[in-house]
Coordinates of C-alpha atoms in Angstrom, one line a residue:
X37 CA -8.7 27.9 -19.6
X38 CA -7.1 31.3 -20.0
X39 CA -8.7 33.5 -22.6
X40 CA -5.5 33.9 -24.7
X41 CA -5.3 30.1 -25.0
X42 CA -8.8 30.0 -26.3
X43 CA -8.0 32.7 -28.9
X44 CA -4.8 30.8 -29.8
X45 CA -6.9 27.7 -30.6
X46 CA -9.2 29.8 -32.8
X47 CA -6.2 31.3 -34.6
X48 CA -4.5 27.9 -35.1
X49 CA -6.7 25.4 -36.9
X50 CA -4.0 22.7 -36.7
X51 CA -4.0 22.8 -32.9
X52 CA -7.8 22.9 -32.8
X53 CA -8.0 19.9 -35.1
X54 CA -5.4 18.0 -33.0
X55 CA -7.3 18.5 -29.8
X56 CA -10.6 17.5 -31.4
X57 CA -8.9 14.3 -32.7
X58 CA -7.7 13.5 -29.2
X59 CA -11.1 13.9 -27.7
X60 CA -12.5 11.6 -30.4
X61 CA -9.9 9.1 -29.5
X62 CA -10.9 9.2 -25.9
X63 CA -14.5 8.6 -26.8
X64 CA -13.6 5.6 -28.8
X65 CA -11.3 4.1 -26.1
X66 CA -14.2 4.0 -23.6
X67 CA -16.7 2.5 -26.1
X68 CA -16.1 -1.2 -25.4
X69 CA -17.6 -4.0 -23.3
X70 CA -14.8 -4.1 -20.8
X71 CA -15.3 -0.5 -19.9
X72 CA -19.0 -0.9 -19.5
X73 CA -18.6 -4.1 -17.5
X74 CA -16.3 -2.3 -15.0
X75 CA -18.5 0.8 -14.9
X76 CA -15.6 3.0 -16.2
X77 CA -16.8 6.1 -18.0
X78 CA -14.9 8.9 -19.7
X79 CA -14.5 11.8 -17.3
X80 CA -13.9 15.2 -18.7
X81 CA -11.1 16.1 -16.3
X82 CA -9.2 13.0 -17.2
X83 CA -9.2 13.7 -20.9
X84 CA -8.3 17.4 -20.3
X85 CA -5.4 16.3 -18.0
X86 CA -4.1 13.9 -20.7
X87 CA -4.3 16.4 -23.5
X88 CA -2.5 18.9 -21.3
X89 CA 0.2 16.4 -20.4
X90 CA 0.8 15.6 -24.1
X91 CA 1.0 19.3 -25.0
X92 CA 3.6 19.8 -22.2
X93 CA 5.7 16.9 -23.4
X94 CA 5.5 18.1 -27.0
X95 CA 7.0 21.4 -25.8
X96 CA 9.9 19.5 -24.3
X97 CA 8.9 19.8 -20.6
X98 CA 8.0 17.3 -17.9
X99 CA 4.6 17.3 -16.2
X100 CA 3.2 16.2 -12.8
X101 CA -0.4 15.2 -11.8
X102 CA -1.5 15.0 -8.2
X103 CA -4.9 13.4 -7.8
X104 CA -6.5 11.6 -4.8
X105 CA -6.5 7.8 -4.8
X106 CA -9.4 6.4 -6.9
X107 CA -9.9 9.4 -9.2
X108 CA -8.5 7.7 -12.3
X109 CA -4.7 8.4 -12.6
X110 CA -4.2 5.0 -14.3
X111 CA -6.8 5.9 -16.9
X112 CA -5.1 9.3 -17.4
X113 CA -1.8 7.5 -18.1
X114 CA -3.4 5.2 -20.7
X115 CA -5.0 8.1 -22.4
X116 CA -1.7 10.0 -22.5
X117 CA 0.0 6.9 -24.1
X118 CA -2.7 6.6 -26.7
X119 CA -2.6 10.3 -27.5
X120 CA 1.2 10.4 -27.7
X121 CA 1.3 7.5 -30.1
X122 CA -1.3 9.1 -32.3
X123 CA 0.8 12.2 -32.6
X124 CA 4.2 10.5 -32.7
X125 CA 3.8 7.0 -34.2
X126 CA 7.6 6.2 -34.1
X127 CA 7.7 6.6 -30.3
X128 CA 7.5 4.0 -27.6
X129 CA 5.9 4.9 -24.3
X130 CA 7.0 3.5 -20.9
X131 CA 4.7 3.1 -18.0
X132 CA 6.8 2.6 -14.9
X133 CA 5.3 1.4 -11.6
X134 CA 6.8 0.4 -8.2
X135 CA 5.8 -3.3 -8.0
X136 CA 5.1 -6.5 -9.9
X137 CA 1.4 -6.4 -8.8
X138 CA 1.0 -2.9 -10.2
X139 CA 2.6 -4.1 -13.5
X140 CA -0.2 -6.7 -13.8
X141 CA -2.9 -4.2 -13.0
X142 CA -1.7 -1.4 -15.2
X143 CA -1.1 -3.9 -18.0
X144 CA -4.7 -5.2 -17.7
X145 CA -6.2 -1.7 -17.8
X146 CA -4.0 -0.6 -20.7
X147 CA -5.0 -3.6 -22.8
X148 CA -8.6 -2.4 -23.0
X149 CA -8.2 1.4 -22.9
X150 CA -5.3 1.5 -25.4
X151 CA -6.6 -1.2 -27.7
X152 CA -5.1 0.6 -30.8
X153 CA -1.6 0.1 -29.3
X154 CA 0.6 -3.0 -28.8
X155 CA 0.7 -3.2 -25.0
X156 CA 3.2 -5.4 -23.3
X157 CA 4.9 -5.8 -20.0
X158 CA 8.4 -6.6 -18.8
X159 CA 8.6 -8.7 -15.7
X160 CA 11.2 -10.6 -13.6
X161 CA 10.0 -13.8 -15.3
X162 CA 11.8 -12.6 -18.5
X163 CA 14.9 -11.1 -16.8
X164 CA 17.0 -14.2 -17.5
X165 CA 16.1 -14.4 -21.2
X166 CA 17.8 -11.7 -23.3
X167 CA 15.8 -12.8 -26.4
X168 CA 12.5 -12.5 -24.7
X169 CA 13.5 -9.0 -23.3
X170 CA 14.5 -7.9 -26.8
X171 CA 11.3 -9.1 -28.5
X172 CA 9.2 -7.4 -25.9
X173 CA 11.0 -4.1 -26.3
X174 CA 10.8 -4.3 -30.1
X175 CA 7.1 -5.0 -30.4
X176 CA 5.7 -2.7 -27.7
X177 CA 4.0 0.6 -28.3
X178 CA 3.3 0.9 -24.6
X179 CA 5.5 -1.1 -22.2
X180 CA 4.6 -1.6 -18.5
X181 CA 7.5 -2.4 -16.1
X182 CA 9.3 -1.7 -12.9
X183 CA 12.4 0.5 -12.9
X184 CA 14.7 -2.3 -11.7
X185 CA 13.7 -4.8 -14.4
X186 CA 13.8 -2.3 -17.2
X187 CA 17.1 -0.7 -16.1
X188 CA 18.7 -4.1 -16.0
X189 CA 17.4 -5.0 -19.5
X190 CA 18.7 -1.8 -21.0
X191 CA 22.0 -2.0 -19.2
X192 CA 22.6 -5.5 -20.8
X193 CA 22.2 -3.9 -24.2
X194 CA 19.2 -6.1 -25.3
X195 CA 17.8 -3.2 -27.4
X196 CA 19.5 -1.3 -30.3
X197 CA 20.3 2.4 -30.0
X198 CA 17.3 3.4 -32.2
X199 CA 14.9 1.4 -29.9
X200 CA 16.3 3.1 -26.8
X201 CA 16.1 6.5 -28.6
X202 CA 12.4 5.9 -29.3
X203 CA 11.6 5.7 -25.5
X204 CA 10.9 9.5 -25.4
X205 CA 7.9 9.6 -23.0
X206 CA 8.0 7.9 -19.6
X207 CA 4.8 7.9 -17.4
X208 CA 5.5 7.1 -13.8
X209 CA 2.8 6.0 -11.4
X210 CA 3.0 6.3 -7.6
X211 CA 6.1 8.4 -8.2
X212 CA 6.4 9.3 -4.5
X213 CA 7.5 5.6 -4.0
X214 CA 10.7 6.5 -5.9
X215 CA 11.6 9.4 -3.6
X216 CA 13.0 8.2 -0.3
X217 CA 14.0 10.1 2.8
X218 CA 16.9 9.1 4.9
X219 CA 15.4 9.0 8.4
X220 CA 18.7 7.9 10.0
X221 CA 20.4 11.2 9.2
X222 CA 20.0 14.0 11.7
X223 CA 19.3 16.3 8.8
X224 CA 17.1 13.9 6.7
X225 CA 17.7 14.2 3.0
X226 CA 15.4 13.2 0.1
X227 CA 16.9 11.2 -2.7
X228 CA 15.7 9.0 -5.6
X229 CA 15.5 5.3 -4.9
X230 CA 18.3 3.2 -6.4
X231 CA 16.4 1.4 -9.1
X232 CA 14.9 4.7 -10.4
X233 CA 18.3 6.3 -10.5
X234 CA 19.7 3.3 -12.5
X235 CA 16.8 3.6 -15.0
X236 CA 17.5 7.4 -15.5
X237 CA 21.1 6.6 -16.6
X238 CA 19.8 4.3 -19.3
X239 CA 17.2 6.6 -20.9
X240 CA 17.8 9.2 -23.6
X241 CA 18.7 12.6 -22.4
X242 CA 15.6 14.2 -24.2
X243 CA 13.1 11.8 -22.6
X244 CA 10.1 13.6 -21.2
X245 CA 8.4 12.5 -17.9
X246 CA 4.9 12.5 -16.6
X247 CA 4.9 11.8 -12.9
X248 CA 1.8 11.1 -10.9
X249 CA 0.7 10.2 -7.4
X250 CA -1.8 11.0 -4.7
X251 CA 1.0 12.6 -2.7
X252 CA 3.6 14.3 -4.9
X253 CA 3.6 17.4 -2.8
X254 CA 3.5 19.6 -5.9
X255 CA 0.3 21.4 -4.9
X256 CA 0.5 24.9 -3.4
X257 CA 2.5 24.8 -0.2
X258 CA 0.9 24.8 3.2
X259 CA 2.6 26.0 6.4
X260 CA 5.3 23.5 7.5
X261 CA 4.2 20.9 10.0
X262 CA 5.5 17.5 11.0
X263 CA 2.8 15.8 8.8
X264 CA 3.9 17.7 5.7
X265 CA 7.7 17.8 6.2
X266 CA 8.3 14.7 4.1
X267 CA 6.0 16.0 1.3
X268 CA 8.0 19.3 1.2
X269 CA 11.3 17.4 0.9
X270 CA 9.8 15.2 -1.8
X271 CA 8.4 18.1 -3.7
X272 CA 11.7 20.0 -3.5
X273 CA 13.7 17.1 -5.0
X274 CA 11.2 16.5 -7.8
X275 CA 11.1 20.2 -8.6
X276 CA 14.9 20.5 -8.6
X277 CA 15.6 17.4 -10.8
X278 CA 12.6 17.2 -13.1
X279 CA 11.1 20.8 -12.9
X280 CA 7.7 19.5 -13.8
X281 CA 4.8 21.7 -14.9
X282 CA 1.9 20.9 -12.5
X283 CA -1.3 20.0 -14.2
X284 CA -4.0 21.6 -12.0
X285 CA -7.4 19.9 -11.8
X286 CA -10.1 21.7 -9.8
X287 CA -11.4 19.6 -7.0
X288 CA -15.0 20.2 -8.1
X289 CA -14.2 18.3 -11.3
X290 CA -13.7 15.0 -9.3
X291 CA -15.6 15.8 -6.1
X292 CA -18.2 13.1 -6.7
X293 CA -15.6 10.4 -7.2
X294 CA -13.3 11.4 -4.3
X295 CA -12.7 8.5 -1.9
X296 CA -14.9 8.4 1.1
X297 CA -14.6 5.8 3.9
X298 CA -17.7 5.0 6.1
X299 CA -15.8 3.0 8.8
X300 CA -17.8 0.7 10.9
X301 CA -15.7 -0.5 13.9
X302 CA -16.8 -3.7 15.5
X303 CA -15.4 -3.7 19.0
X304 CA -15.1 -7.4 19.8
X305 CA -14.8 -8.7 23.4
X306 CA -12.9 -12.0 23.9
X307 CA -11.9 -13.0 27.4
X308 CA -9.3 -15.5 26.2
X309 CA -7.5 -12.9 24.0
X310 CA -7.6 -10.3 26.8
X311 CA -5.9 -12.9 29.2
X312 CA -3.3 -13.8 26.6
X313 CA -2.4 -10.2 26.0
X314 CA -2.0 -9.5 29.7
X315 CA 0.1 -12.7 30.0
X316 CA 2.4 -11.4 27.3
X317 CA 2.9 -8.1 29.2
X318 CA 3.7 -10.0 32.4
X319 CA 6.1 -12.4 30.7
X320 CA 7.8 -9.5 29.0
X321 CA 8.3 -7.8 32.4
X322 CA 9.8 -11.0 33.8
X323 CA 12.2 -11.2 30.8
X324 CA 13.4 -7.7 31.4
X325 CA 14.0 -8.4 35.0
X326 CA 16.1 -11.5 34.1
X327 CA 18.1 -9.3 31.7
X328 CA 18.6 -6.8 34.5
X329 CA 20.0 -9.6 36.7
X330 CA 22.4 -10.7 33.9
X331 CA 23.8 -7.3 32.8
X332 CA 22.6 -4.8 35.4
X333 CA 19.8 -2.2 35.2
X334 CA 18.9 -1.0 31.6
X335 CA 16.4 1.3 30.1
X336 CA 13.3 -0.6 29.2
X337 CA 12.4 1.5 26.1
X338 CA 16.0 1.3 24.8
X339 CA 15.9 -2.5 25.2
X340 CA 12.6 -2.9 23.3
X341 CA 13.8 -0.6 20.5
X342 CA 17.0 -2.5 19.9
X343 CA 16.1 -6.1 20.9
X344 CA 15.6 -7.4 17.3
X345 CA 19.0 -5.9 16.2
X346 CA 20.8 -7.3 19.3
X347 CA 19.2 -10.7 18.9
X348 CA 20.2 -11.0 15.2
X349 CA 23.9 -10.0 15.8
X350 CA 26.8 -12.3 16.8
X351 CA 27.9 -13.1 20.3
X352 CA 30.9 -11.9 22.2
X353 CA 30.7 -8.3 21.0
X354 CA 30.3 -5.2 23.0
X355 CA 27.4 -2.8 22.5
X356 CA 26.3 0.5 24.0
X357 CA 23.1 0.2 26.1
X358 CA 21.3 3.0 27.9
X359 CA 21.2 2.4 31.7
X360 CA 18.3 3.1 34.0
X361 CA 19.6 6.6 34.7
X362 CA 19.9 7.4 31.0
X363 CA 23.7 7.1 30.6
X364 CA 25.3 4.9 28.0
X365 CA 27.4 1.9 29.1
X366 CA 29.2 -0.9 27.4
X367 CA 27.8 -4.4 27.6
X368 CA 29.2 -7.7 26.4
X369 CA 26.7 -9.8 24.5
X370 CA 27.4 -13.3 25.6
X371 CA 25.3 -16.3 24.4
X372 CA 22.9 -16.2 27.4
X373 CA 22.5 -12.4 27.1
X374 CA 21.8 -12.8 23.3
X375 CA 19.3 -15.5 24.1
X376 CA 17.6 -13.1 26.6
X377 CA 17.3 -10.4 23.8
X378 CA 15.8 -13.0 21.5
X379 CA 13.2 -14.0 24.1
X380 CA 12.2 -10.3 24.5
X381 CA 12.0 -9.9 20.7
X382 CA 9.7 -13.0 20.5
X383 CA 7.4 -11.6 23.2
X384 CA 7.3 -8.2 21.5
X385 CA 6.1 -9.9 18.3
X386 CA 3.4 -12.0 20.0
X387 CA 0.6 -9.4 20.5
X388 CA 0.1 -8.8 16.8
X389 CA -0.3 -12.5 16.2
X390 CA -2.6 -13.0 19.2
X391 CA -4.8 -10.2 17.9
X392 CA -5.1 -12.1 14.6
X393 CA -6.4 -15.2 16.4
X394 CA -3.1 -17.1 15.9
X395 CA -3.4 -18.4 19.4
X396 CA -3.4 -22.2 19.1
X397 CA -0.9 -23.7 21.7
X398 CA -1.0 -20.6 23.9
X399 CA -2.4 -20.5 27.4
X400 CA -2.0 -18.7 30.7
X401 CA -1.1 -19.9 34.2
X402 CA -2.1 -17.7 37.1
X403 CA 0.4 -17.1 39.9
X404 CA 2.7 -14.6 41.7
X405 CA 5.8 -13.1 40.2
X406 CA 8.2 -10.2 40.2
X407 CA 8.6 -8.1 37.1
X408 CA 10.2 -4.9 35.8
X409 CA 7.7 -2.3 34.6
X410 CA 8.0 0.2 31.8
X411 CA 9.0 2.8 34.3
X412 CA 12.0 0.7 35.3
X413 CA 10.4 -0.2 38.6
X414 CA 10.6 -3.7 40.1
X415 CA 7.1 -4.8 41.5
X416 CA 5.6 -7.9 42.9
X417 CA 2.4 -9.1 41.3
X418 CA -0.1 -11.6 42.8
X419 CA -2.4 -13.9 40.9
X420 CA -1.6 -12.6 37.4
X421 CA -1.6 -14.6 34.1
X422 CA 1.8 -15.8 33.0
X423 CA 2.1 -17.0 29.3
X424 CA 2.3 -20.7 28.7
X425 CA 3.6 -21.6 25.3
X426 CA 2.7 -25.2 24.4
X427 CA 3.4 -25.0 20.7
X428 CA 5.4 -27.7 19.1
X429 CA 7.4 -25.1 17.0
X430 CA 7.8 -21.4 16.8
X431 CA 5.1 -21.0 14.2
X432 CA 1.8 -19.3 15.0
X433 CA -1.4 -21.4 14.3
X434 CA -5.0 -20.3 14.0
X435 CA -7.5 -20.9 16.8
X436 CA -11.0 -19.6 16.3
X437 CA -11.9 -16.5 18.4
X438 CA -14.7 -14.0 18.8
X439 CA -13.5 -12.0 15.8
X440 CA -14.3 -14.9 13.5
X441 CA -17.9 -15.0 14.8
X442 CA -18.2 -11.2 14.2
X443 CA -16.8 -11.7 10.7
X444 CA -19.1 -14.5 9.9
X445 CA -22.1 -12.5 11.0
X446 CA -21.1 -9.6 8.8
X447 CA -20.5 -11.6 5.6
X448 CA -23.6 -13.8 6.1
X449 CA -25.8 -10.7 6.3
X450 CA -24.2 -8.9 3.4
X451 CA -24.2 -12.0 1.3
X452 CA -27.9 -12.5 1.9
X453 CA -28.4 -8.9 0.6
X454 CA -26.6 -10.1 -2.6
X455 CA -23.4 -8.0 -2.0
X456 CA -19.8 -8.9 -2.8
X457 CA -17.3 -8.4 -0.1
X458 CA -13.5 -8.4 0.4
X459 CA -11.9 -9.7 3.6
X460 CA -8.4 -8.4 4.3
X461 CA -6.2 -10.5 6.6
X462 CA -2.5 -10.2 7.4
X463 CA -1.3 -13.8 7.0
X464 CA -1.9 -16.8 4.9
X465 CA -2.2 -18.9 8.1
X466 CA -5.2 -16.8 9.1
X467 CA -6.7 -17.0 5.6
X468 CA -6.4 -20.7 5.6
X469 CA -8.0 -21.0 9.0
X470 CA -10.9 -18.8 8.1
X471 CA -11.8 -20.5 4.8
X472 CA -13.7 -23.6 6.2
X473 CA -15.5 -21.4 8.7
X474 CA -16.6 -18.8 6.1
X475 CA -17.7 -21.6 3.8
X476 CA -20.5 -22.3 6.2
X477 CA -22.1 -19.1 5.0
X478 CA -22.5 -20.8 1.6
X479 CA -21.1 -17.9 -0.4
X480 CA -18.8 -18.2 -3.4
X481 CA -15.2 -18.0 -2.0
X482 CA -12.2 -16.7 -3.8
X483 CA -8.7 -16.1 -2.5
X484 CA -5.8 -13.8 -3.4
X485 CA -2.3 -14.2 -1.9
X486 CA 1.3 -13.5 -2.9
X487 CA 1.8 -17.2 -3.6
X488 CA -0.7 -17.2 -6.5
X489 CA 0.5 -16.9 -10.1
X490 CA -0.6 -14.0 -12.2
X491 CA -3.1 -16.3 -14.0
X492 CA -4.5 -17.5 -10.7
X493 CA -4.9 -14.0 -9.4
X494 CA -6.7 -13.0 -12.6
X495 CA -9.0 -16.0 -12.4
X496 CA -9.9 -15.2 -8.8
X497 CA -10.7 -11.5 -9.5
X498 CA -12.7 -12.4 -12.6
X499 CA -14.7 -15.0 -10.7
X500 CA -15.3 -12.6 -7.8
X501 CA -16.5 -9.8 -10.2
X502 CA -19.0 -12.1 -11.9
X503 CA -20.4 -13.6 -8.7
X504 CA -23.6 -12.3 -7.2
X505 CA -22.5 -12.3 -3.6
X506 CA -19.0 -13.6 -3.6
X507 CA -16.4 -13.2 -0.9
X508 CA -12.7 -12.5 -1.8
X509 CA -10.2 -13.4 1.0
X510 CA -6.9 -11.7 0.4
X511 CA -3.7 -11.0 2.3
X512 CA -3.2 -7.2 2.8
X513 CA 0.2 -7.0 1.1
X514 CA -0.8 -9.0 -2.0
X515 CA -2.2 -6.1 -4.0
X516 CA 0.3 -3.4 -3.3
X517 CA -0.9 0.1 -4.1
X518 CA -3.3 0.4 -6.9
X519 CA -5.2 -3.0 -6.8
X520 CA -8.6 -2.1 -8.2
X521 CA -11.8 -3.9 -6.9
X522 CA -14.6 -1.4 -7.7
X523 CA -17.1 -4.3 -8.1
X524 CA -17.0 -5.0 -4.3
X525 CA -19.8 -3.6 -2.2
X526 CA -18.0 -3.7 1.2
X527 CA -14.7 -4.6 2.8
X528 CA -13.8 -6.2 6.2
X529 CA -10.4 -5.8 7.9
X530 CA -9.7 -8.4 10.4
X531 CA -7.5 -5.9 12.3
X532 CA -6.7 -2.2 11.9
X533 CA -3.2 -1.0 10.9
X534 CA -1.3 1.7 12.7
X535 CA 0.0 3.4 9.5
X536 CA -2.7 5.8 8.2
X537 CA -1.4 6.1 4.7
X538 CA -1.2 2.3 4.2
X539 CA -4.6 1.7 5.7
X540 CA -6.1 4.4 3.5
X541 CA -4.6 2.8 0.4
X542 CA -6.0 -0.6 1.4
X543 CA -9.4 0.8 2.2
X544 CA -9.4 2.5 -1.2
X545 CA -9.3 -0.8 -3.1
X546 CA -13.1 -1.1 -3.3
X547 CA -13.4 2.5 -4.6
X548 CA -15.8 3.8 -2.0
X549 CA -16.6 7.4 -3.1
X550 CA -18.7 10.4 -2.0
X551 CA -21.3 9.5 -4.7
X552 CA -21.1 5.7 -4.0
X553 CA -20.2 5.1 -0.4
X554 CA -19.3 1.5 0.6
X555 CA -18.9 0.3 4.2
X556 CA -15.5 -0.5 5.6
X557 CA -15.9 -2.9 8.5
X558 CA -12.9 -3.1 10.9
X559 CA -12.8 -5.7 13.7
X560 CA -11.0 -4.7 16.9
X561 CA -10.0 -6.7 20.0
X562 CA -9.6 -4.8 23.3
X563 CA -8.4 -1.3 24.0
X564 CA -5.2 -1.6 22.0
X565 CA -6.8 -2.1 18.6
X566 CA -9.6 0.3 19.4
X567 CA -7.1 3.0 20.2
X568 CA -5.1 2.2 17.1
X569 CA -8.2 2.6 14.9
X570 CA -9.3 5.8 16.7
X571 CA -5.8 7.3 16.2
X572 CA -5.8 6.3 12.5
X573 CA -9.2 8.0 12.0
X574 CA -7.9 11.1 13.7
X575 CA -4.9 11.2 11.5
X576 CA -6.9 10.7 8.3
X577 CA -9.3 13.6 9.3
X578 CA -6.2 15.8 10.0
X579 CA -5.1 15.0 6.5
X580 CA -8.5 16.2 5.1
X581 CA -9.5 12.7 4.1
X582 CA -13.2 12.0 3.9
X583 CA -14.1 9.6 6.7
X584 CA -17.1 8.8 8.9
X585 CA -16.8 6.6 12.0
X586 CA -19.3 4.4 13.9
X587 CA -18.8 1.9 16.7
X588 CA -20.6 -1.4 17.3
X589 CA -19.9 -3.4 20.4
X590 CA -19.9 -7.2 19.7
X591 CA -20.1 -9.4 22.8

């Protein structure tokens, strides 16, 4: 803290007493059984950031906090709300998040850390009941919601003018989610997302904002690079429209709790999966050759890029396709041509399902065939696998593969060591297929999917937390950003993801830190998934993420 600010505090007893009162409030907020049960403790940098945010808002300015995932931004938000209400009792604080799942999580955290406040949430379940919306707005000291739901409620006039006027502090979590960049424009432009723009029009003009995220881009600028181009655009827009004062937090303050990922890659070898993946490639080459025969030579990469779009469109329309030489030419999409594009689209989708062991009904016949390669060459292949689809429908069904055996070995060993684990899968179909097999490990099983109600989710998480060596099976999109599972000892991913940011957020759920590292097991089939994970690790290291990487071959 600058010396003149210290002197100002000494000279102004009112300011000094106010700061002392806020610190005492923070101590009281963390002195409860829930905080102790979840191993949450008061961290000095969190309280200092909250005090600073309140001081900035009192001065009529907006603020921004940029902290790594897992360092306590949600706790900072709750502290700010409690502090603000202590100083301005007539105010109502909004906590805005991007998704329904984050509404539930932030609401749960706020209930115990802001126990002196009336905490409530506004969800889509209430959106059709104006009376319920009004009652929620009237009784809340701290209201958690998404921008779309809240903007819709305010636009319908469910709250009186004095209630709307009391919404004078808005805390926004994962604010980078509300800044989008138009990638289709040659000169891409950053803009606010539609729901956030709608909410801004409904709030009082003197409302103050505290925006926070792991990637706001408000930190000191680094030289421009492809990796940071989006962050620069995001920061420029936020700076222009909100002009926030950045709350700087020295890295050494949270160094011990910075996320750290000890990634353990299990490279799994499965002959059946390898044959099916090869068969998909061969069948795709045959499909491209048939398309060539129907409409003439086309560019393979252009076809793959546009197949889903061309498959979804109507027939008897003309489109521009790139020819083998690179020139554009007009092609009539007749019913057979559209069907060919749909067949290519289906083949493009298959590998990701095969790598998830959704292979029931698939086989391969070996034979000779002529195909078109990625280099637009026609070649004749001998004795190669050609995909055989014996499914009764177009759905993918689970068939146990070697990944399942590797998963079972990991959870059995960790369960024997009395450790709780989370298994991340992409689909409910896979989750349902794994349940009876994992049950043979005799571990308490819990599941979390998007089809569960909020109460069912809460029950599953509570049961998992209280178990000695439980196993939580969850679909990877269920939690959204921010799902907090610090009571897990390890995590297993059935497959890696190609997007480094998304994978990092998902790995962060178990709160593996520098001071408390937790293993992240990732199962990989073949060269494709191995390369995907290796590229992901390289990207994370280039972003200065803390990652270690080990490889285990599973035969």
